[in-house]
Amino acid sequence: MKAAFNKVLIANRGEIAVRIIRAAKELGLQTVAVYSDADARSLAVQMADEAVRIGPAHASKSYLDADAVLHAAELSGAGAVHPGYGFLSENADFAERIEAAGMVYIGPTPEAIRTMGNKAAARAAAMRAGVPTVPGSEGVVNDADSAVAQAEAVGYPIMIKASAGGGGRGIRIARDEAELRQQFATATAEAKAAFGNGEVYLERFIRRARHIEVQILGDGARVVHCFERECSLQRRRQKVWEEAPSAALSETKRAELCASALRLANAVSYRGAGTLEYLFDDDTQEFFFIEMNTRIQVEHPVTEMVTGIDLVKEMICIALGNPLRLRQEDIRLEGAAIEVRINAENAAKGFMPSPGLISQLVVPGGPGVRFDSMLFPGYTVPAYYDSLLGKLIVHDRDRANALARLRRALGELKVEGVHTTIALHQALSGDAQVAAADVHTGFLETWLDANPLAPASPIPVAAPAAVPSAPTPSSEKVTA
């Protein structure tokens, strides 16, 4: 392969940095890790060909500091930057600065990030492309009579949502006209009190919504899909468990969903990896586009397991200037895969973060088992970042066998020195409703109320494991 660049800087940390380094090395590229003071001994720093310090532990002064990351890229002589997920990965200005500095941004164009990263703009683009969105009022509703008129067109039950709300707040549900009239004045008063803005709008309430997303890859001229993932098991709108394919979709509905994703991605001439997210109504069998993530997803290994496609490698190959090398007819869905997120959290105490020293690590193996992580014995999990330690992914010929494999692998996985969510996933993987795929986006929080987890055992105080000395990459540079 004749590369447009031969060195990639990974503008991220943790397991995704490790993942990108591995993919880049397999393509024969040099790699540069960036690190904060908290990550000086991280696995990504040890694995990369070079490492550049970008600041102190707090993300705002390191991984979110675009100036520091750009300086590191220029200092290292990197020809490209891969943003991973989180941090600066959906920052159009950052992508623009990378390109202005003469480097390749491994992801979509800044214009695509701006369009599809903005929910309102993405919704408008979806409507232009004929992709269904959640039915609702067209803009703000000013009085109860207007609300009733629009609700008749949308259908009940309906949500009254504060225009300035967020995080699940500022929402009331009306099941008929009488309740809508009663709730309207209350909702506007609450919105004014909570957000300083009394404006509200209407949106259909989906009783049993599933969260289903479609993985796509594009080269700016052509787009393919890699089927769907279901991510309905969520806590506080954060995904906990992901799987492919979705047990809720018929082959016909799957084809419709994926075709809609292609229409929208092609409409914006999408380049790189991206995910189009939908709500699926179990009652009506309708799906509605809600947003797009213009980056690689945490749960991308689920798709890799059922398609055999290395999504990170494909992203890099596209960024090298190669046309998309996949044809839609060659992408096949094989078997079933499940990913569970292993976090450093005490689930029995409100999922309290649990940073600390990893004293022991036993990684499960065998056919169809993958563990994406940055852990090693002696690694100290910092308190400054997301609590994700790793992702356990399993694959088998069907969902029932994948669940059995997951239970076996969870039994083998041991992460000692911090509290983890392993026990949560052991309980979920043995639950009858989860086994039947009878879940929705509100399932897990209700399940947790009905199935309180046993208090976690105290972490024993023991002599710390030997901590490796700070790595000495082949070229360690320090930014100012």
Short mmCIF file of C-alpha atoms in Angstrom, two decimals:
data_model
loop_
_atom_site.label_atom_id
_atom_site.label_comp_id
_atom_site.label_asym_id
_atom_site.label_seq_id
_atom_site.Cartn_x
_atom_site.Cartn_y
_atom_site.Cartn_z
CA MET A 1 0.00 0.00 0.00
CA LYS A 2 1.37 3.43 -0.93
CA ALA A 3 0.55 5.51 2.15
CA ALA A 4 -0.28 9.19 2.18
CA PHE A 5 1.21 9.13 5.68
CA ASN A 6 3.33 6.70 7.66
CA LYS A 7 2.83 7.88 11.22
CA VAL A 8 -0.43 8.18 13.18
CA LEU A 9 -0.96 10.08 16.41
CA ILE A 10 -3.75 8.72 18.60
CA ALA A 11 -5.51 11.63 20.29
CA ASN A 12 -7.00 9.51 23.05
CA ARG A 13 -6.24 7.15 25.94
CA GLY A 14 -7.29 3.85 27.48
CA GLU A 15 -8.60 0.85 25.58
CA ILE A 16 -9.45 2.73 22.38
CA ALA A 17 -5.88 4.06 22.13
CA VAL A 18 -4.59 0.49 22.46
CA ARG A 19 -7.09 -0.66 19.82
CA ILE A 20 -6.01 1.99 17.31
CA ILE A 21 -2.30 1.35 17.89
CA ARG A 22 -2.77 -2.34 17.11
CA ALA A 23 -4.68 -1.62 13.88
CA ALA A 24 -2.13 0.95 12.72
CA LYS A 25 0.81 -1.37 13.40
CA GLU A 26 -0.84 -4.14 11.38
CA LEU A 27 -0.97 -1.69 8.48
CA GLY A 28 2.75 -1.03 8.84
CA LEU A 29 2.35 2.47 10.28
CA GLN A 30 4.32 4.14 13.06
CA THR A 31 2.28 5.19 16.11
CA VAL A 32 2.42 8.08 18.54
CA ALA A 33 0.61 8.02 21.88
CA VAL A 34 -0.27 11.14 23.83
CA TYR A 35 -0.54 10.98 27.60
CA SER A 36 -1.36 13.02 30.65
CA ASP A 37 0.61 12.76 33.88
CA ALA A 38 -1.94 10.19 35.12
CA ASP A 39 -1.28 7.97 32.11
CA ALA A 40 2.52 8.05 31.93
CA ARG A 41 2.70 4.28 32.58
CA SER A 42 -0.33 3.33 30.51
CA LEU A 43 -0.39 0.37 28.13
CA ALA A 44 -0.89 2.65 25.12
CA VAL A 45 2.30 4.55 26.00
CA GLN A 46 4.19 1.29 26.35
CA MET A 47 2.91 -0.05 23.01
CA ALA A 48 3.35 3.05 20.84
CA ASP A 49 6.54 3.76 18.93
CA GLU A 50 6.64 7.24 20.44
CA ALA A 51 4.84 9.03 23.27
CA VAL A 52 4.25 12.73 23.91
CA ARG A 53 3.18 14.26 27.19
CA ILE A 54 0.31 16.71 26.71
CA GLY A 55 -0.37 17.97 30.21
CA PRO A 56 -1.55 17.24 33.76
CA ALA A 57 -4.10 14.64 34.77
CA HIS A 58 -7.31 16.60 34.32
CA ALA A 59 -8.77 16.01 30.84
CA SER A 60 -9.49 19.70 30.33
CA LYS A 61 -5.75 20.35 30.55
CA SER A 62 -4.65 17.39 28.45
CA TYR A 63 -6.91 15.24 26.26
CA LEU A 64 -9.41 18.06 25.72
CA ASP A 65 -6.70 20.65 25.08
CA ALA A 66 -6.72 20.92 21.29
CA ASP A 67 -3.64 23.15 21.31
CA ALA A 68 -1.63 20.57 23.27
CA VAL A 69 -2.73 17.68 21.05
CA LEU A 70 -2.02 19.62 17.86
CA HIS A 71 1.40 20.62 19.20
CA ALA A 72 2.13 16.96 19.99
CA ALA A 73 1.16 15.93 16.47
CA GLU A 74 3.42 18.56 14.92
CA LEU A 75 6.27 17.78 17.32
CA SER A 76 6.16 14.07 16.50
CA GLY A 77 5.97 14.56 12.75
CA ALA A 78 2.71 12.58 12.54
CA GLY A 79 1.01 12.63 9.17
CA ALA A 80 -2.42 11.75 10.55
CA VAL A 81 -4.47 11.94 13.75
CA HIS A 82 -7.04 9.40 14.91
CA PRO A 83 -9.36 10.87 17.57
CA GLY A 84 -10.90 7.61 18.86
CA TYR A 85 -14.18 8.28 20.74
CA GLY A 86 -15.00 10.91 23.34
CA PHE A 87 -12.70 13.88 24.05
CA LEU A 88 -12.14 15.75 20.73
CA SER A 89 -13.58 13.06 18.44
CA GLU A 90 -16.67 15.05 17.38
CA ASN A 91 -15.12 18.50 17.46
CA ALA A 92 -15.32 19.93 13.95
CA ASP A 93 -12.96 22.79 14.78
CA PHE A 94 -10.30 20.30 15.92
CA ALA A 95 -10.67 18.28 12.70
CA GLU A 96 -10.39 21.48 10.70
CA ARG A 97 -7.20 22.51 12.52
CA ILE A 98 -5.63 19.10 11.90
CA GLU A 99 -6.28 19.44 8.17
CA ALA A 100 -5.15 23.08 8.11
CA ALA A 101 -1.83 21.95 9.63
CA GLY A 102 -1.32 19.62 6.66
CA MET A 103 -2.21 16.38 8.46
CA VAL A 104 -4.95 13.86 7.72
CA TYR A 105 -7.88 13.63 10.10
CA ILE A 106 -8.94 9.97 10.35
CA GLY A 107 -12.67 10.53 10.36
CA PRO A 108 -15.36 12.48 8.52
CA THR A 109 -14.94 15.95 7.07
CA PRO A 110 -15.41 18.91 9.42
CA GLU A 111 -18.55 19.79 7.44
CA ALA A 112 -20.06 16.35 8.05
CA ILE A 113 -19.22 16.56 11.76
CA ARG A 114 -20.96 19.94 12.00
CA THR A 115 -24.05 18.76 10.13
CA MET A 116 -24.52 15.33 11.68
CA GLY A 117 -23.12 16.19 15.11
CA ASN A 118 -25.83 18.79 15.66
CA LYS A 119 -29.14 17.11 16.55
CA ALA A 120 -31.33 19.73 14.93
CA ALA A 121 -29.25 19.83 11.74
CA ALA A 122 -29.06 16.02 11.63
CA ARG A 123 -32.84 15.75 12.06
CA ALA A 124 -33.34 18.21 9.19
CA ALA A 125 -30.91 16.24 7.02
CA ALA A 126 -32.76 13.03 7.85
CA MET A 127 -36.09 14.53 6.87
CA ARG A 128 -34.66 15.73 3.56
CA ALA A 129 -33.34 12.21 2.92
CA GLY A 130 -36.72 10.66 3.67
CA VAL A 131 -35.50 9.02 6.89
CA PRO A 132 -38.21 8.84 9.58
CA THR A 133 -37.76 10.94 12.71
CA VAL A 134 -39.76 10.84 15.95
CA PRO A 135 -43.13 12.50 15.20
CA GLY A 136 -43.76 15.72 17.06
CA SER A 137 -44.66 19.36 16.80
CA GLU A 138 -42.86 21.52 14.30
CA GLY A 139 -41.19 23.85 16.75
CA VAL A 140 -42.49 25.44 19.95
CA VAL A 141 -46.14 25.04 21.01
CA ASN A 142 -47.50 28.25 22.52
CA ASP A 143 -50.83 27.28 24.08
CA ALA A 144 -52.96 24.30 25.10
CA ASP A 145 -55.30 24.55 22.09
CA SER A 146 -52.37 24.39 19.66
CA ALA A 147 -50.93 21.50 21.64
CA VAL A 148 -54.18 19.54 21.37
CA ALA A 149 -54.42 20.18 17.63
CA GLN A 150 -50.87 18.98 17.02
CA ALA A 151 -51.23 16.03 19.38
CA GLU A 152 -54.16 14.78 17.31
CA ALA A 153 -51.84 14.56 14.31
CA VAL A 154 -48.95 13.00 16.25
CA GLY A 155 -50.95 10.57 18.39
CA TYR A 156 -51.12 9.76 22.10
CA PRO A 157 -49.42 9.25 24.48
CA ILE A 158 -47.35 12.34 23.93
CA MET A 159 -44.47 14.03 25.73
CA ILE A 160 -44.46 17.70 26.61
CA LYS A 161 -40.76 18.59 26.59
CA ALA A 162 -39.00 21.74 27.73
CA SER A 163 -37.17 23.30 24.78
CA ALA A 164 -34.29 24.23 27.08
CA GLY A 165 -34.36 20.94 29.00
CA GLY A 166 -31.82 18.16 28.96
CA GLY A 167 -30.62 15.03 30.72
CA GLY A 168 -34.13 13.63 30.91
CA ARG A 169 -35.48 16.63 32.84
CA GLY A 170 -38.38 18.87 31.85
CA ILE A 171 -40.60 16.10 30.49
CA ARG A 172 -44.27 15.33 31.19
CA ILE A 173 -46.41 12.65 29.57
CA ALA A 174 -50.06 13.05 28.53
CA ARG A 175 -52.16 10.04 27.55
CA ASP A 176 -55.21 11.88 26.19
CA GLU A 177 -56.59 15.36 25.47
CA ALA A 178 -57.81 15.99 29.01
CA GLU A 179 -54.45 15.10 30.48
CA LEU A 180 -52.64 17.20 27.88
CA ARG A 181 -54.70 20.28 28.75
CA GLN A 182 -54.11 19.67 32.44
CA GLN A 183 -50.37 19.11 32.05
CA PHE A 184 -49.62 21.90 29.59
CA ALA A 185 -49.70 24.84 32.01
CA THR A 186 -47.79 22.86 34.62
CA ALA A 187 -45.13 21.85 32.11
CA THR A 188 -44.55 25.42 30.90
CA ALA A 189 -44.35 26.72 34.48
CA GLU A 190 -41.87 23.99 35.43
CA ALA A 191 -39.76 24.69 32.35
CA LYS A 192 -39.64 28.39 33.22
CA ALA A 193 -38.65 27.66 36.82
CA ALA A 194 -36.03 25.02 35.99
CA PHE A 195 -34.43 26.43 32.85
CA GLY A 196 -35.45 30.09 32.71
CA ASN A 197 -37.33 29.33 29.50
CA GLY A 198 -40.98 28.26 29.47
CA GLU A 199 -41.06 27.11 25.85
CA VAL A 200 -42.18 23.53 25.23
CA TYR A 201 -42.66 21.24 22.25
CA LEU A 202 -44.37 17.90 21.69
CA GLU A 203 -42.94 14.52 20.81
CA ARG A 204 -44.54 11.11 20.57
CA PHE A 205 -43.96 8.98 23.67
CA ILE A 206 -42.74 5.50 22.76
CA ARG A 207 -43.78 3.12 25.53
CA ARG A 208 -41.27 0.39 24.76
CA ALA A 209 -38.42 1.98 22.88
CA ARG A 210 -35.39 -0.01 21.87
CA HIS A 211 -32.12 1.69 21.02
CA ILE A 212 -30.87 0.29 17.71
CA GLU A 213 -28.01 1.72 15.67
CA VAL A 214 -26.56 1.07 12.22
CA GLN A 215 -22.81 0.98 11.57
CA ILE A 216 -21.71 2.55 8.29
CA LEU A 217 -18.44 3.07 6.43
CA GLY A 218 -17.96 5.56 3.62
CA ASP A 219 -15.20 7.01 1.47
CA GLY A 220 -16.97 10.27 0.59
CA ALA A 221 -18.33 8.83 -2.65
CA ARG A 222 -19.90 5.54 -1.58
CA VAL A 223 -21.28 4.16 1.69
CA VAL A 224 -21.93 0.63 2.94
CA HIS A 225 -23.64 -0.56 6.12
CA CYS A 226 -22.41 -3.29 8.44
CA PHE A 227 -25.84 -4.10 9.88
CA GLU A 228 -27.19 -3.05 13.26
CA ARG A 229 -26.45 -3.28 16.97
CA GLU A 230 -28.97 -3.11 19.79
CA CYS A 231 -27.99 -1.05 22.84
CA SER A 232 -31.22 -1.00 24.86
CA LEU A 233 -29.70 -1.99 28.20
CA GLN A 234 -28.79 1.43 29.55
CA ARG A 235 -28.39 3.15 32.89
CA ARG A 236 -28.91 6.91 32.98
CA ARG A 237 -28.77 6.92 29.20
CA GLN A 238 -25.34 5.27 29.26
CA LYS A 239 -24.98 1.99 27.40
CA VAL A 240 -24.06 -1.04 29.51
CA TRP A 241 -24.59 -4.01 27.16
CA GLU A 242 -24.62 -4.13 23.34
CA GLU A 243 -25.34 -6.91 20.89
CA ALA A 244 -25.76 -7.77 17.23
CA PRO A 245 -28.01 -8.50 15.56
CA SER A 246 -31.10 -7.06 17.26
CA ALA A 247 -33.54 -9.82 18.18
CA ALA A 248 -36.40 -7.35 17.63
CA LEU A 249 -35.96 -6.97 13.88
CA SER A 250 -37.38 -9.13 11.12
CA GLU A 251 -35.29 -9.48 7.99
CA THR A 252 -37.63 -7.08 6.22
CA LYS A 253 -37.41 -4.47 8.98
CA ARG A 254 -33.61 -4.88 9.16
CA ALA A 255 -33.34 -4.19 5.43
CA GLU A 256 -35.54 -1.08 5.76
CA LEU A 257 -33.53 0.25 8.70
CA CYS A 258 -30.15 -0.25 7.04
CA ALA A 259 -31.39 1.22 3.77
CA SER A 260 -32.50 4.38 5.60
CA ALA A 261 -29.03 4.70 7.16
CA LEU A 262 -27.43 4.46 3.73
CA ARG A 263 -29.73 7.16 2.34
CA LEU A 264 -28.78 9.59 5.07
CA ALA A 265 -25.04 8.82 5.03
CA ASN A 266 -24.93 9.14 1.24
CA ALA A 267 -26.85 12.43 1.44
CA VAL A 268 -23.97 13.99 3.40
CA SER A 269 -21.21 12.24 1.38
CA TYR A 270 -19.99 10.58 4.57
CA ARG A 271 -16.34 9.56 4.97
CA GLY A 272 -14.99 7.15 7.58
CA ALA A 273 -16.85 5.16 10.24
CA GLY A 274 -20.11 6.43 11.69
CA THR A 275 -23.18 5.23 13.53
CA LEU A 276 -26.77 6.27 12.95
CA GLU A 277 -28.90 5.84 16.06
CA TYR A 278 -32.60 5.04 16.09
CA LEU A 279 -35.44 4.42 18.48
CA PHE A 280 -37.49 1.34 17.60
CA ASP A 281 -41.10 1.14 18.77
CA ASP A 282 -41.86 -2.45 19.78
CA ASP A 283 -45.61 -1.79 19.68
CA THR A 284 -45.82 -0.32 16.18
CA GLN A 285 -42.63 -1.79 14.66
CA GLU A 286 -41.61 1.70 13.54
CA PHE A 287 -38.10 3.11 13.71
CA PHE A 288 -37.08 6.75 14.08
CA PHE A 289 -33.68 8.37 13.52
CA ILE A 290 -32.48 10.36 16.55
CA GLU A 291 -28.81 11.24 15.99
CA MET A 292 -25.51 10.27 14.40
CA ASN A 293 -22.15 9.64 16.04
CA THR A 294 -19.48 10.83 13.62
CA ARG A 295 -16.73 8.61 15.04
CA ILE A 296 -15.91 5.04 15.99
CA GLN A 297 -18.18 3.73 18.77
CA VAL A 298 -17.25 2.04 22.05
CA GLU A 299 -19.29 -0.97 20.90
CA HIS A 300 -17.72 -1.33 17.45
CA PRO A 301 -16.25 -4.81 18.31
CA VAL A 302 -19.79 -6.25 18.28
CA THR A 303 -20.06 -5.44 14.58
CA GLU A 304 -16.54 -6.70 13.92
CA MET A 305 -17.40 -10.07 15.47
CA VAL A 306 -20.52 -10.65 13.33
CA THR A 307 -19.07 -9.33 10.05
CA GLY A 308 -15.35 -10.11 10.28
CA ILE A 309 -14.55 -6.50 9.30
CA ASP A 310 -11.85 -4.56 11.15
CA LEU A 311 -13.58 -1.18 11.32
CA VAL A 312 -10.56 0.70 12.66
CA LYS A 313 -8.33 -0.59 9.86
CA GLU A 314 -10.98 0.38 7.31
CA MET A 315 -11.08 3.90 8.76
CA ILE A 316 -7.32 4.22 8.39
CA CYS A 317 -7.33 2.77 4.86
CA ILE A 318 -9.97 5.31 3.80
CA ALA A 319 -7.93 8.12 5.36
CA LEU A 320 -4.90 6.93 3.37
CA GLY A 321 -6.85 7.94 0.27
CA ASN A 322 -8.02 4.50 -0.79
CA PRO A 323 -11.53 3.97 -2.12
CA LEU A 324 -13.83 1.88 0.04
CA ARG A 325 -12.77 -1.71 -0.56
CA LEU A 326 -16.00 -3.31 0.68
CA ARG A 327 -19.03 -4.03 -1.47
CA GLN A 328 -22.42 -4.22 0.18
CA GLU A 329 -23.12 -7.66 -1.23
CA ASP A 330 -19.94 -9.01 0.38
CA ILE A 331 -20.85 -7.92 3.93
CA ARG A 332 -22.63 -10.75 5.71
CA LEU A 333 -24.11 -11.11 9.17
CA GLU A 334 -22.78 -14.28 10.80
CA GLY A 335 -23.98 -15.52 14.18
CA ALA A 336 -24.51 -13.32 17.24
CA ALA A 337 -22.20 -11.21 19.38
CA ILE A 338 -22.60 -9.55 22.78
CA GLU A 339 -20.41 -6.90 24.42
CA VAL A 340 -20.54 -5.97 28.10
CA ARG A 341 -18.72 -2.96 29.50
CA ILE A 342 -16.52 -3.70 32.49
CA ASN A 343 -16.33 -0.51 34.55
CA ALA A 344 -14.42 0.32 37.72
CA GLU A 345 -17.61 0.95 39.68
CA ASN A 346 -19.29 -0.36 42.82
CA ALA A 347 -22.73 -1.25 41.46
CA ALA A 348 -24.08 -1.98 44.98
CA LYS A 349 -23.31 1.60 46.02
CA GLY A 350 -24.94 3.57 43.25
CA PHE A 351 -22.22 2.69 40.73
CA MET A 352 -19.67 4.73 42.64
CA PRO A 353 -16.37 4.98 40.73
CA SER A 354 -13.62 2.74 42.09
CA PRO A 355 -10.14 3.84 41.00
CA GLY A 356 -7.13 1.99 42.35
CA LEU A 357 -4.31 -0.45 41.72
CA ILE A 358 -4.96 -3.58 39.65
CA SER A 359 -3.47 -6.35 41.78
CA GLN A 360 -4.54 -9.30 39.61
CA LEU A 361 -5.91 -9.76 36.09
CA VAL A 362 -7.15 -13.00 34.53
CA VAL A 363 -8.42 -12.59 30.96
CA PRO A 364 -10.85 -15.22 29.60
CA GLY A 365 -10.04 -17.05 26.39
CA GLY A 366 -11.30 -19.78 24.12
CA PRO A 367 -13.20 -19.63 20.82
CA GLY A 368 -15.22 -16.51 20.16
CA VAL A 369 -13.98 -14.54 23.19
CA ARG A 370 -12.32 -11.12 23.00
CA PHE A 371 -11.31 -8.69 25.77
CA ASP A 372 -10.45 -5.14 24.68
CA SER A 373 -8.71 -3.37 27.53
CA MET A 374 -5.72 -1.36 28.67
CA LEU A 375 -5.27 -3.28 31.94
CA PHE A 376 -2.25 -5.09 33.32
CA PRO A 377 -1.30 -6.14 36.87
CA GLY A 378 0.26 -3.14 38.57
CA TYR A 379 -1.69 -0.58 36.53
CA THR A 380 -3.34 2.16 38.57
CA VAL A 381 -6.83 3.08 37.36
CA PRO A 382 -6.89 6.90 37.56
CA ALA A 383 -9.76 8.83 39.12
CA TYR A 384 -9.83 11.50 36.43
CA TYR A 385 -11.52 9.78 33.51
CA ASP A 386 -14.40 7.55 32.48
CA SER A 387 -14.51 4.35 34.55
CA LEU A 388 -14.39 1.96 31.55
CA LEU A 389 -11.74 -0.72 32.14
CA GLY A 390 -12.46 -2.91 29.16
CA LYS A 391 -15.03 -4.65 27.03
CA LEU A 392 -15.74 -8.36 27.08
CA ILE A 393 -17.08 -9.47 23.70
CA VAL A 394 -18.28 -12.95 22.76
CA HIS A 395 -19.48 -14.48 19.50
CA ASP A 396 -21.24 -17.72 18.67
CA ARG A 397 -23.58 -19.19 16.07
CA ASP A 398 -26.73 -17.74 17.68
CA ARG A 399 -27.81 -15.56 20.59
CA ALA A 400 -28.54 -18.40 23.02
CA ASN A 401 -25.07 -19.85 22.54
CA ALA A 402 -23.48 -16.40 22.74
CA LEU A 403 -25.20 -15.89 26.12
CA ALA A 404 -23.84 -19.22 27.37
CA ARG A 405 -20.37 -18.22 26.19
CA LEU A 406 -20.73 -14.84 27.90
CA ARG A 407 -21.63 -16.48 31.21
CA ARG A 408 -18.62 -18.76 30.94
CA ALA A 409 -16.25 -15.92 30.04
CA LEU A 410 -17.54 -13.70 32.86
CA GLY A 411 -16.82 -16.54 35.26
CA GLU A 412 -13.21 -16.63 34.08
CA LEU A 413 -12.64 -12.86 34.09
CA LYS A 414 -10.95 -11.61 37.24
CA VAL A 415 -10.03 -7.99 37.88
CA GLU A 416 -8.83 -7.52 41.45
CA GLY A 417 -7.88 -4.36 43.30
CA VAL A 418 -10.92 -2.30 42.30
CA HIS A 419 -14.66 -2.86 42.33
CA THR A 420 -16.07 -3.76 38.91
CA THR A 421 -19.39 -4.37 37.16
CA ILE A 422 -18.61 -8.05 36.46
CA ALA A 423 -21.25 -9.21 38.99
CA LEU A 424 -23.88 -7.01 37.33
CA HIS A 425 -23.29 -8.67 33.98
CA GLN A 426 -23.31 -12.12 35.54
CA ALA A 427 -26.76 -11.38 36.95
CA LEU A 428 -28.05 -9.89 33.70
CA SER A 429 -26.73 -12.75 31.59
CA GLY A 430 -28.73 -15.18 33.74
CA ASP A 431 -31.98 -13.16 33.71
CA ALA A 432 -34.96 -14.72 31.95
CA GLN A 433 -36.15 -11.47 30.31
CA VAL A 434 -32.67 -10.67 29.03
CA ALA A 435 -32.41 -14.22 27.69
CA ALA A 436 -35.71 -13.67 25.87
CA ALA A 437 -34.48 -10.27 24.56
CA ASP A 438 -37.56 -8.75 26.19
CA VAL A 439 -35.90 -5.42 26.97
CA HIS A 440 -36.20 -1.71 26.24
CA THR A 441 -34.33 1.47 27.17
CA GLY A 442 -36.04 1.71 30.57
CA PHE A 443 -35.59 -1.97 31.44
CA LEU A 444 -32.29 -1.87 33.31
CA GLU A 445 -33.16 0.86 35.80
CA THR A 446 -36.42 -0.94 36.69
CA TRP A 447 -34.52 -4.23 36.90
CA LEU A 448 -31.96 -2.72 39.27
CA ASP A 449 -34.75 -1.51 41.57
CA ALA A 450 -36.21 -5.03 41.68
CA ASN A 451 -32.87 -6.86 41.83
CA PRO A 452 -30.56 -5.05 44.23
CA LEU A 453 -27.03 -6.33 43.90
CA ALA A 454 -25.32 -7.82 46.93
CA PRO A 455 -22.83 -5.49 48.62
CA ALA A 456 -19.41 -5.86 47.07
CA SER A 457 -16.70 -7.41 49.21
CA PRO A 458 -14.20 -4.92 50.60
CA ILE A 459 -11.06 -4.59 48.53
CA PRO A 460 -8.32 -6.25 50.58
CA VAL A 461 -5.42 -4.11 51.64
CA ALA A 462 -2.35 -5.93 50.44
CA ALA A 463 1.18 -5.21 49.40
CA PRO A 464 0.93 -3.49 46.02
CA ALA A 465 1.94 -5.42 42.96
CA ALA A 466 5.18 -4.40 41.33
CA VAL A 467 4.52 -1.37 39.22
CA PRO A 468 6.57 -1.19 36.03
CA SER A 469 8.84 1.78 35.69
CA ALA A 470 7.82 4.52 33.34
CA PRO A 471 8.13 3.29 29.76
CA THR A 472 10.83 4.60 27.55
CA PRO A 473 9.45 4.68 24.02
CA SER A 474 11.84 4.98 21.15
CA SER A 475 11.27 8.72 21.07
CA GLU A 476 9.66 10.33 24.10
CA LYS A 477 8.97 14.00 23.63
CA VAL A 478 7.43 16.45 26.08
CA THR A 479 5.23 19.34 25.08
CA ALA A 480 5.40 22.64 26.85
#
